[in-house]
Short mmCIF file of C-alpha atoms in Angstrom, two decimals:
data_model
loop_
_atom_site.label_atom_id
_atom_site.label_comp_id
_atom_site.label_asym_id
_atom_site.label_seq_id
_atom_site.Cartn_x
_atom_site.Cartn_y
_atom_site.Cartn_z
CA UNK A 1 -11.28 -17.00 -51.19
CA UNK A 2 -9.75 -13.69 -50.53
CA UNK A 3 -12.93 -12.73 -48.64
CA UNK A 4 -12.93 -16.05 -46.30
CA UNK A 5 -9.32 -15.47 -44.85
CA UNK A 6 -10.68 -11.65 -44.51
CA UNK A 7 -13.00 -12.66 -42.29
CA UNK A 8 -10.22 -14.82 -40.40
CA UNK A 9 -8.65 -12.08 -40.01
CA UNK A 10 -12.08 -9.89 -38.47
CA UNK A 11 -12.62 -12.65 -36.48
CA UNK A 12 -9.62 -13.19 -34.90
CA UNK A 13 -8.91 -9.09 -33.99
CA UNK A 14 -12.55 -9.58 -32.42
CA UNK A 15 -11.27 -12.32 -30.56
CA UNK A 16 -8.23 -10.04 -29.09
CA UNK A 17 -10.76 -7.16 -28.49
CA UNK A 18 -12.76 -9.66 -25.57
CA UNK A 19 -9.27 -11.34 -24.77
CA UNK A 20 -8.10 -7.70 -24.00
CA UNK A 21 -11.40 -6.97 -21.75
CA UNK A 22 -11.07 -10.66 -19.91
CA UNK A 23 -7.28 -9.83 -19.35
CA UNK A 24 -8.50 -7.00 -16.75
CA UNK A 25 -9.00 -9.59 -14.10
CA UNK A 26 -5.99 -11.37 -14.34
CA UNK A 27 -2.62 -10.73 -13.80
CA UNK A 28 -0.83 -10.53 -16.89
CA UNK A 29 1.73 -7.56 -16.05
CA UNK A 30 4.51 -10.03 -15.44
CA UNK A 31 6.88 -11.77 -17.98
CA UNK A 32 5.20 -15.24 -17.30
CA UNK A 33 1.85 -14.79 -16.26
CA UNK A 34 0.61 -17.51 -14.03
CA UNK A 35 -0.04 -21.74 -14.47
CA UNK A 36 -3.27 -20.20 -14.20
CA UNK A 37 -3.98 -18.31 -16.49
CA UNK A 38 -1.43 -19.54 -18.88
CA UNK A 39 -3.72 -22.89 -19.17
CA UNK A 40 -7.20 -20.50 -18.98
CA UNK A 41 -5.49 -18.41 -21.85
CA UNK A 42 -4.58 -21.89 -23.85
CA UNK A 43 -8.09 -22.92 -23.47
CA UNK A 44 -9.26 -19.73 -24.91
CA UNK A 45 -6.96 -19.41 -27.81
CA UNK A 46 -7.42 -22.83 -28.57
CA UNK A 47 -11.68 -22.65 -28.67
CA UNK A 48 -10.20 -19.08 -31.13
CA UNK A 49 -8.60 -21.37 -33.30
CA UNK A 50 -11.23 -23.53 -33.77
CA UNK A 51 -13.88 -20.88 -34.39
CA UNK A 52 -11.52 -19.90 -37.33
CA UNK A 53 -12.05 -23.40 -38.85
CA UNK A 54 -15.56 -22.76 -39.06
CA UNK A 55 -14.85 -19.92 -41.50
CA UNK A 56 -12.41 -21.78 -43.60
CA UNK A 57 -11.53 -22.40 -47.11
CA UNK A 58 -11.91 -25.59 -48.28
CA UNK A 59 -8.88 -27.21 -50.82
CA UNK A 60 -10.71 -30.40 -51.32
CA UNK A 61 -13.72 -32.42 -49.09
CA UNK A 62 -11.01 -33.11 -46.45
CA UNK A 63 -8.40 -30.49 -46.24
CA UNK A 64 -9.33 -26.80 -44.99
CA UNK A 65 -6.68 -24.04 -44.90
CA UNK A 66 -7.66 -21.04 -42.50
CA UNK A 67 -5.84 -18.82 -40.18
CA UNK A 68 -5.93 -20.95 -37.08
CA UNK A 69 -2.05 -21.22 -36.31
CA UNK A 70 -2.41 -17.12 -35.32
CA UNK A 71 -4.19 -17.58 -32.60
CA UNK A 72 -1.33 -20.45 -31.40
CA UNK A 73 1.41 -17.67 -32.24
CA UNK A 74 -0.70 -14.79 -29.93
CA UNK A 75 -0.98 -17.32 -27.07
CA UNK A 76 3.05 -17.84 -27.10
CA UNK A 77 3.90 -14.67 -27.37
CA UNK A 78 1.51 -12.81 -25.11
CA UNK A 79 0.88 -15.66 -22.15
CA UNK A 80 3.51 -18.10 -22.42
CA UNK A 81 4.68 -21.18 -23.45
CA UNK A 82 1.96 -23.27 -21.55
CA UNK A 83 -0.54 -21.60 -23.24
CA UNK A 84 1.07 -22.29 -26.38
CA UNK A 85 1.34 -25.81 -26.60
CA UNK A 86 -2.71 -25.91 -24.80
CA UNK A 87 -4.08 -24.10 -27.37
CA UNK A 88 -2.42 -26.62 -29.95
CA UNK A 89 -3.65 -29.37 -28.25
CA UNK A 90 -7.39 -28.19 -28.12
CA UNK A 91 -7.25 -27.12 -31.79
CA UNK A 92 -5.82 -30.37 -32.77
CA UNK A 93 -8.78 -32.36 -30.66
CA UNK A 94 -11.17 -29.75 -31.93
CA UNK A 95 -10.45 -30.34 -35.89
CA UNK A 96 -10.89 -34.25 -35.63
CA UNK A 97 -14.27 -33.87 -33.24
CA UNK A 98 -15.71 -31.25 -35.25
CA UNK A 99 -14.56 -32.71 -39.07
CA UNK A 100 -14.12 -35.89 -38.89
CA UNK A 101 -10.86 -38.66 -38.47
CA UNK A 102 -9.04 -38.63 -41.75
CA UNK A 103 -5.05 -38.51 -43.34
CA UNK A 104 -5.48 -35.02 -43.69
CA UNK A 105 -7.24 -34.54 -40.96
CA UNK A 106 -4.09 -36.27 -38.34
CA UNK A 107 -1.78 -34.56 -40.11
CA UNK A 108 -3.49 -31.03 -39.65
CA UNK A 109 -3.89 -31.79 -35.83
CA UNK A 110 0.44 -33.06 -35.61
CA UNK A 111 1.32 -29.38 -37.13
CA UNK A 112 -0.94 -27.68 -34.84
CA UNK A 113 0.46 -29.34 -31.71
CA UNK A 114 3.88 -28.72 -33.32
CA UNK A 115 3.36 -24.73 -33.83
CA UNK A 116 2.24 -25.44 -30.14
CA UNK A 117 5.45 -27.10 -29.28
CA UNK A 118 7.54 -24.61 -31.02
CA UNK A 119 5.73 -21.53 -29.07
CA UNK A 120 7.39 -22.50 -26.28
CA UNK A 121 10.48 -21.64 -27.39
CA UNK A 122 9.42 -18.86 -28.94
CA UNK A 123 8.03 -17.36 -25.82
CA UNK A 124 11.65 -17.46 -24.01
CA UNK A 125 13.34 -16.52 -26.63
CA UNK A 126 15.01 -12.65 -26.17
CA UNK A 127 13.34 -11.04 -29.17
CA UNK A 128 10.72 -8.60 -29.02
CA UNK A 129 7.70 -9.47 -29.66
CA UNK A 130 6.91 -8.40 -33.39
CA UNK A 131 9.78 -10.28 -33.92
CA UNK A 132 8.11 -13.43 -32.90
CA UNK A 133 5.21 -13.05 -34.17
CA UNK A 134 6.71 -12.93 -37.53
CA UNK A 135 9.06 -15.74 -37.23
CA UNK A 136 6.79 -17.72 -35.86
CA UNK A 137 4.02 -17.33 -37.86
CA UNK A 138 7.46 -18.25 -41.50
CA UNK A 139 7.62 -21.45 -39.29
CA UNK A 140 3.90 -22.14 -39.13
CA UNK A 141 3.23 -21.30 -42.68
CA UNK A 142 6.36 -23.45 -43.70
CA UNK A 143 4.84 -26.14 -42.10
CA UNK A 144 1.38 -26.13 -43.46
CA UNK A 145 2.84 -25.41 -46.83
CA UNK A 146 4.48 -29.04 -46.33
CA UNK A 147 1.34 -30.34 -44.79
CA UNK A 148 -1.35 -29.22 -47.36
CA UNK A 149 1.45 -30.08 -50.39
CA UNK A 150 1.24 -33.48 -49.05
CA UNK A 151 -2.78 -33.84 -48.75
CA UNK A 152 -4.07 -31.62 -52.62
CA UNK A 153 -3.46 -33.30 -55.66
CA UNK A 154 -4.25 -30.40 -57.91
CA UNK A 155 -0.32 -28.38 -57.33
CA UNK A 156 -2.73 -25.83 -59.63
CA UNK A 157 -5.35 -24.89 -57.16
CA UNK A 158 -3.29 -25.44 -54.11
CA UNK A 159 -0.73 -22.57 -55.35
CA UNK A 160 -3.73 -20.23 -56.13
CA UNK A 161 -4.62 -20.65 -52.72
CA UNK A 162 -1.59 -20.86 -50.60
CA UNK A 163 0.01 -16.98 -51.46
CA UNK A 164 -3.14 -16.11 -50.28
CA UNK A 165 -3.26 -17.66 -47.14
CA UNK A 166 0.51 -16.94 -46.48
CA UNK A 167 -0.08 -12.98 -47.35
CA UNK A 168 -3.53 -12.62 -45.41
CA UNK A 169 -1.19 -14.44 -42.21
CA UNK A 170 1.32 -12.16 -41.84
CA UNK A 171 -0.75 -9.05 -42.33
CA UNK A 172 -3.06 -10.59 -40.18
CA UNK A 173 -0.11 -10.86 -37.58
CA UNK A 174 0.64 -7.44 -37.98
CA UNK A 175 -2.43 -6.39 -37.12
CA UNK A 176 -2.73 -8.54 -34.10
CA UNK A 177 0.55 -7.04 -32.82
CA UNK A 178 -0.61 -3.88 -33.03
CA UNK A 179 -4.25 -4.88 -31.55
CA UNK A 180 -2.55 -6.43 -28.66
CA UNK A 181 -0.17 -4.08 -27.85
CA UNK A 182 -2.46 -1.04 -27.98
CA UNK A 183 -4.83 -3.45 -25.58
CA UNK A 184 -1.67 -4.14 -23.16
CA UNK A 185 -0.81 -0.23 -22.83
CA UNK A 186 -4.79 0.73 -22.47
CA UNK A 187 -4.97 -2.11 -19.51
CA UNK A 188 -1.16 -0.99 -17.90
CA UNK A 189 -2.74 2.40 -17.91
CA UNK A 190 -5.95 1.00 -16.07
CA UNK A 191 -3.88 -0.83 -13.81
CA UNK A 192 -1.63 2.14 -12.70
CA UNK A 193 -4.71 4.57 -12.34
CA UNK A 194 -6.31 2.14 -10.21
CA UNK A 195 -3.03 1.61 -8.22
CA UNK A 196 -1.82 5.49 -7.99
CA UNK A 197 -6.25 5.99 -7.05
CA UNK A 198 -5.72 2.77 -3.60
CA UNK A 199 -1.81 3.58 -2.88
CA UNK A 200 0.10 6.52 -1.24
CA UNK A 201 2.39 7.68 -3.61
CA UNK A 202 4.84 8.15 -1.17
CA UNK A 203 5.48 5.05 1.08
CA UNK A 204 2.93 2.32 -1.48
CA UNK A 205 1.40 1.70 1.09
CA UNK A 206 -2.47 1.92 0.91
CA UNK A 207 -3.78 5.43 1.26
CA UNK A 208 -6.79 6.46 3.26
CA UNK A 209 -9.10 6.00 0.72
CA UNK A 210 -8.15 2.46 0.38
CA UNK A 211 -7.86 2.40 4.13
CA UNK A 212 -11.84 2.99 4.64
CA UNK A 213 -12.86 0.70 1.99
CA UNK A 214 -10.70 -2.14 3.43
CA UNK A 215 -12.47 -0.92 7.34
CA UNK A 216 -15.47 -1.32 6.03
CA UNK A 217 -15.20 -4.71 4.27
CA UNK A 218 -13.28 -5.66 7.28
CA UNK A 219 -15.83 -4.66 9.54
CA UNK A 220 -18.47 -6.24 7.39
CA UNK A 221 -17.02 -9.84 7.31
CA UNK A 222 -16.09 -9.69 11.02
CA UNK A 223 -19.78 -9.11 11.65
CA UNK A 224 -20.36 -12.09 9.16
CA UNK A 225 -18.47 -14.63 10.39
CA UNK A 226 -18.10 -13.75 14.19
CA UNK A 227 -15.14 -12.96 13.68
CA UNK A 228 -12.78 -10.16 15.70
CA UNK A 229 -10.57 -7.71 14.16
CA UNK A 230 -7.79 -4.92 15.56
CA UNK A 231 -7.11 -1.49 14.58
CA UNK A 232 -3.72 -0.34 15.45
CA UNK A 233 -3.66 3.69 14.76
CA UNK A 234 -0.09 4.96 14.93
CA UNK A 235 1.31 8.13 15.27
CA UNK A 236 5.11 9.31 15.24
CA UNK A 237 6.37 11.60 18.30
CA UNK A 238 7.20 14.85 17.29
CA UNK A 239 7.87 14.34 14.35
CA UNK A 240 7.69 18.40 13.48
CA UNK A 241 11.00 18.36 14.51
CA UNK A 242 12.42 16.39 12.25
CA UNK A 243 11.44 18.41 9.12
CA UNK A 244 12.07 21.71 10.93
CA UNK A 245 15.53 19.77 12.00
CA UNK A 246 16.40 18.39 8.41
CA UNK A 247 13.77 19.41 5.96
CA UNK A 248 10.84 18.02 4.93
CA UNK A 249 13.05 15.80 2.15
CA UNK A 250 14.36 14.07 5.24
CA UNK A 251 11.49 13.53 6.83
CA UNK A 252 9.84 11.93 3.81
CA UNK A 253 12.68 9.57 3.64
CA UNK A 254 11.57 8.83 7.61
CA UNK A 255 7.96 7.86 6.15
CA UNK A 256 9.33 5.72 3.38
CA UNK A 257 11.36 3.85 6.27
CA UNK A 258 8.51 3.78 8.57
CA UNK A 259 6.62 2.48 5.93
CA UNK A 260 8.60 -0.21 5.43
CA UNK A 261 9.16 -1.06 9.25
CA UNK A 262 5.42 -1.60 9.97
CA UNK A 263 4.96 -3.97 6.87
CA UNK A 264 8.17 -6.25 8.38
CA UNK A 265 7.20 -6.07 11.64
CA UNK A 266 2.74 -6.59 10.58
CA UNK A 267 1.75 -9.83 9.78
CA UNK A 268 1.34 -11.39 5.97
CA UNK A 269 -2.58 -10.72 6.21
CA UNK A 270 -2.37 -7.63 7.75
CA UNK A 271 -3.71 -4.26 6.10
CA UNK A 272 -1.28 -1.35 6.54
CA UNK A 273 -2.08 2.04 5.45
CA UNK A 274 -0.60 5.94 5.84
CA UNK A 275 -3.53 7.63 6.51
CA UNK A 276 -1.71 11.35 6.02
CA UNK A 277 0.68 13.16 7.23
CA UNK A 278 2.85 11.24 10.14
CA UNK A 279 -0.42 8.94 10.51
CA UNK A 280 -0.43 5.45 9.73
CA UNK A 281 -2.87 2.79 10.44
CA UNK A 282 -2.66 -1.05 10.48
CA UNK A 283 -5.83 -3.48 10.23
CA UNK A 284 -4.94 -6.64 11.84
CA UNK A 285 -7.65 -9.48 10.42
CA UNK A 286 -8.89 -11.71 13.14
CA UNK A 287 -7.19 -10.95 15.84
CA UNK A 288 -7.90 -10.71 19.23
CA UNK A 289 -6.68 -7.85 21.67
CA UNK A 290 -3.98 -10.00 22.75
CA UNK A 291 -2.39 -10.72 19.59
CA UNK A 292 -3.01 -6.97 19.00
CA UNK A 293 -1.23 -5.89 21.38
CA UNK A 294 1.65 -8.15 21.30
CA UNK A 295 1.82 -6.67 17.82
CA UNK A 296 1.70 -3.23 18.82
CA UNK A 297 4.22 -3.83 21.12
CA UNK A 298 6.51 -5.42 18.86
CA UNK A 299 6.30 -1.85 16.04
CA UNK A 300 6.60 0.25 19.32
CA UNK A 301 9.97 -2.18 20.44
CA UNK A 302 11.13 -2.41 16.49
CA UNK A 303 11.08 1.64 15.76
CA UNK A 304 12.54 2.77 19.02
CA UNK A 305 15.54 0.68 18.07
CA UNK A 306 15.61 1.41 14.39
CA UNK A 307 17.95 4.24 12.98
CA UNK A 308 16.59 6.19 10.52
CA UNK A 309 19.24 7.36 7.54
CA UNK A 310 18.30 10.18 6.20
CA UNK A 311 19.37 11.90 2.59
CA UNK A 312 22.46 14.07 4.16
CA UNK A 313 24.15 11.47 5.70
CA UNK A 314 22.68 11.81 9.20
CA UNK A 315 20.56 9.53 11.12
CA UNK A 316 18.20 9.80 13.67
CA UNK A 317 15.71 7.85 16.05
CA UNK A 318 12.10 8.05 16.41
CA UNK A 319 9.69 6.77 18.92
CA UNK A 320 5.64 6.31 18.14
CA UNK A 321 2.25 6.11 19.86
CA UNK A 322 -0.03 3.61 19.01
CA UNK A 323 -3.62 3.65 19.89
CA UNK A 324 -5.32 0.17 19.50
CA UNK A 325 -9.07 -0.68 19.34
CA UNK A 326 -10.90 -4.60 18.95
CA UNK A 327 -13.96 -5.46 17.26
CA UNK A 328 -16.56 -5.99 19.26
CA UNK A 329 -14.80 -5.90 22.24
CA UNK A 330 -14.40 -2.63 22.78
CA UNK A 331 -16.35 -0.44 20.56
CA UNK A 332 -20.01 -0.37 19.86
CA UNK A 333 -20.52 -3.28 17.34
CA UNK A 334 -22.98 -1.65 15.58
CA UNK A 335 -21.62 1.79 14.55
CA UNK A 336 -18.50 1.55 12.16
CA UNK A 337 -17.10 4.83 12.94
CA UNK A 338 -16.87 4.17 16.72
CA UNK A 339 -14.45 1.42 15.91
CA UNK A 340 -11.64 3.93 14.82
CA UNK A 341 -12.76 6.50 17.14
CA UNK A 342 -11.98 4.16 19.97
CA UNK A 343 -8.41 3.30 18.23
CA UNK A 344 -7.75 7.06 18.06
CA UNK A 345 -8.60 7.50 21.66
CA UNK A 346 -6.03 5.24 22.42
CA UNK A 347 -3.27 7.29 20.30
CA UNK A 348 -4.32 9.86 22.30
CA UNK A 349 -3.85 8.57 25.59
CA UNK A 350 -0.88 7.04 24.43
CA UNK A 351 0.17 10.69 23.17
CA UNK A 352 -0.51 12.44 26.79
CA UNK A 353 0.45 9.61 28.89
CA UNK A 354 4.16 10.38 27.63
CA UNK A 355 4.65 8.99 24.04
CA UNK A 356 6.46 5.40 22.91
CA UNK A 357 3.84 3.69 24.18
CA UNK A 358 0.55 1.66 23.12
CA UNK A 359 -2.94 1.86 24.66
CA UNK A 360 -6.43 0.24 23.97
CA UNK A 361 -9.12 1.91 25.29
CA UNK A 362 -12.05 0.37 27.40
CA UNK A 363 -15.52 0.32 25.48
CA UNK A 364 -17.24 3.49 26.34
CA UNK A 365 -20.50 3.06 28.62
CA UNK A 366 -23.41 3.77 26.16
CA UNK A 367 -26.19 6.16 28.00
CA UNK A 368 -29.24 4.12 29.26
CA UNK A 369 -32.17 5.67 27.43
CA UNK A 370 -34.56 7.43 29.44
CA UNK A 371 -37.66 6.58 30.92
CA UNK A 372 -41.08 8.32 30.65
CA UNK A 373 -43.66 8.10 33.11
CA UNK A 374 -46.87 7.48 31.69
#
């Protein structure tokens, strides 16, 4: 007996080990994770719970007692009540597919969609989240307590069995605390490594790394799909003198603001990067040069007129260059590299045509190859 709900117990920290791995690719970083993957958690937990019957202890030929409510309880507390009440519902199916319509058998499935019910409260309510587990899992146990008292008729065996069950359960939440919440630091870590590795730690914007790998998947599904796409490169004018002016503290408070100004002023789909130092970069996805440029125009228009506050108190304007380039239009469609060479070339004929302004460059003539005589 004491073996069985042991192996509940493996099975089910087994179960949070892959749960942990699958919760990589989903967003789970927020208070309520999504519909979706509140109902693809649910789902899960509830094919958990069932696994658990397989391994269960049997009272007599049609009541079981196992450790299936815990994986109910981890679903509430860690996705959500949606999740909660799914993974009731699918255990509760599950147990009268699998074994059979019987008494015992309804009843079972009734507590399991009420644990489910009761998760959802349990999931807004302010407590942490050992907390819940452990009330959660008292109201569970109270419940099947009532539930298998009403389907044994030997009291004898049934009170061998149940302080088992109930002490193997909350140890068994304990340990599935722990589990989780070692496997929700380890994946926060991942997540900020990954972040802080794609993002400029100054502005959050994405940093050049991020920059190239979004060019060249850019570039690559433009090709694809016939589709064009517009670099804007953009540069702020002398913008040496504002850190030899008011420090270098003040002009990183410029970047943060510029930062912010070219993701207002982009569109939604739009790609915007600091590239280093005063450079910034935006990739505009399908979009032609006359969208680009209207664009373009509108940063150029937005930061002349900004003031920028800076940490003493001052403020100051700023005026930028922006060089714009358009696949295929005006770079050689074949060469990746020529598409931000051209955008550069435009920042710097923007640059020594006077500054605050944008140009595109014309695609360069390509040399005709020559011709031996024979």
């Amino acid at each position: 007996m004491f073996s069985t709900f042991f192996v509940n117990l493996c099975i089910m920290i087994t179960f949070m080990y892959v749960s942990g791995i699958i919760a990589k690719f989903y967003s789970i970083r927020v208070p309520f994770p999504s519909i979706r993957v509140q109902l693809i958690g649910g789902i899960l937990f509830g094919i958990y719970g069932t696994v658990l019957m397989n391994y269960s202890f049997s009272i007599n030929e049609s009541t079981i007692v196992d450790l299936r409510h815990l994986a109910i309880i981890t679903a509430a507390v860690y996705l959500g009540g949606m999740a909660s009440f799914i993974s009731g519902v699918v255990i509760s199916i599950l147990r009268v597919v699998i074994f059979g319509l019987s008494s015992s058998a309804i009843d079972a499935a009734f507590v399991m969609v009420l644990i489910g019910l009761a998760g959802v409260y349990f999931s807004y309510a302010s407590w942490s989240r050992l907390t819940k587990i452990l009330t959660m899992n008292l109201f569970s146990m109270a419940l099947i307590f009532i539930i298998l008292l009403m389907n044994t008729t030997s009291i004898n065996e049934f009170m061998k069995i149940y302080p088992v069950q109930l002490t193997i359960s909350f140890i068994g939440g304990i340990f599935i605390y722990f589990i989780a919440e070692f496997i929700n630091k380890s994946n926060e870590l991942l997540f900020t490594l990954e972040r802080r590795a794609s993002t400029d730690h100054l502005t959050s914007l994405n940093n050049r790394l991020q920059f190239e790998k979004s060019l060249k998947f850019q570039l690559e599904y433009a090709r694809e799909h016939q589709k064009r796409l517009s670099l804007l490169v953009i540069d702020i004018d002398r913008f040496k003198r504002v850190n030899d002016t008011f420090g270098h503290t003040s002009g990183d408070a410029v970047l943060k603001q510029l930062g912010q100004l070219l993701i207002e002023h982009a569109r939604p789909v739009d790609i915007v990067s600091r590239n280093g130092g005063e450079e910034f970069a935006i990739l505009l996805v399908d979009c032609d040069q006359q969208q680009a440029l209207a664009v373009a125009e509108r940063i150029r228009k937005a930061v002349e007129k900004y003031l920028f506050s800076l940490p003493d108190g001052n403020t100051t304007r700023l005026t930028v260059s922006i060089g714009v380039a358009v696949f295929p239009d005006n770079c050689d469609d074949k060469d990746d590299d020529d598409f931000f060479e051209q955008a550069d070339r435009g920042l710097y004929e923007a640059k020594n045509t006077g500054r605050n302004r944008v140009c595109v460059m014309k695609k360069r003539s390509l040399p005709l190859p020559v011709q031996h005589r024979l």
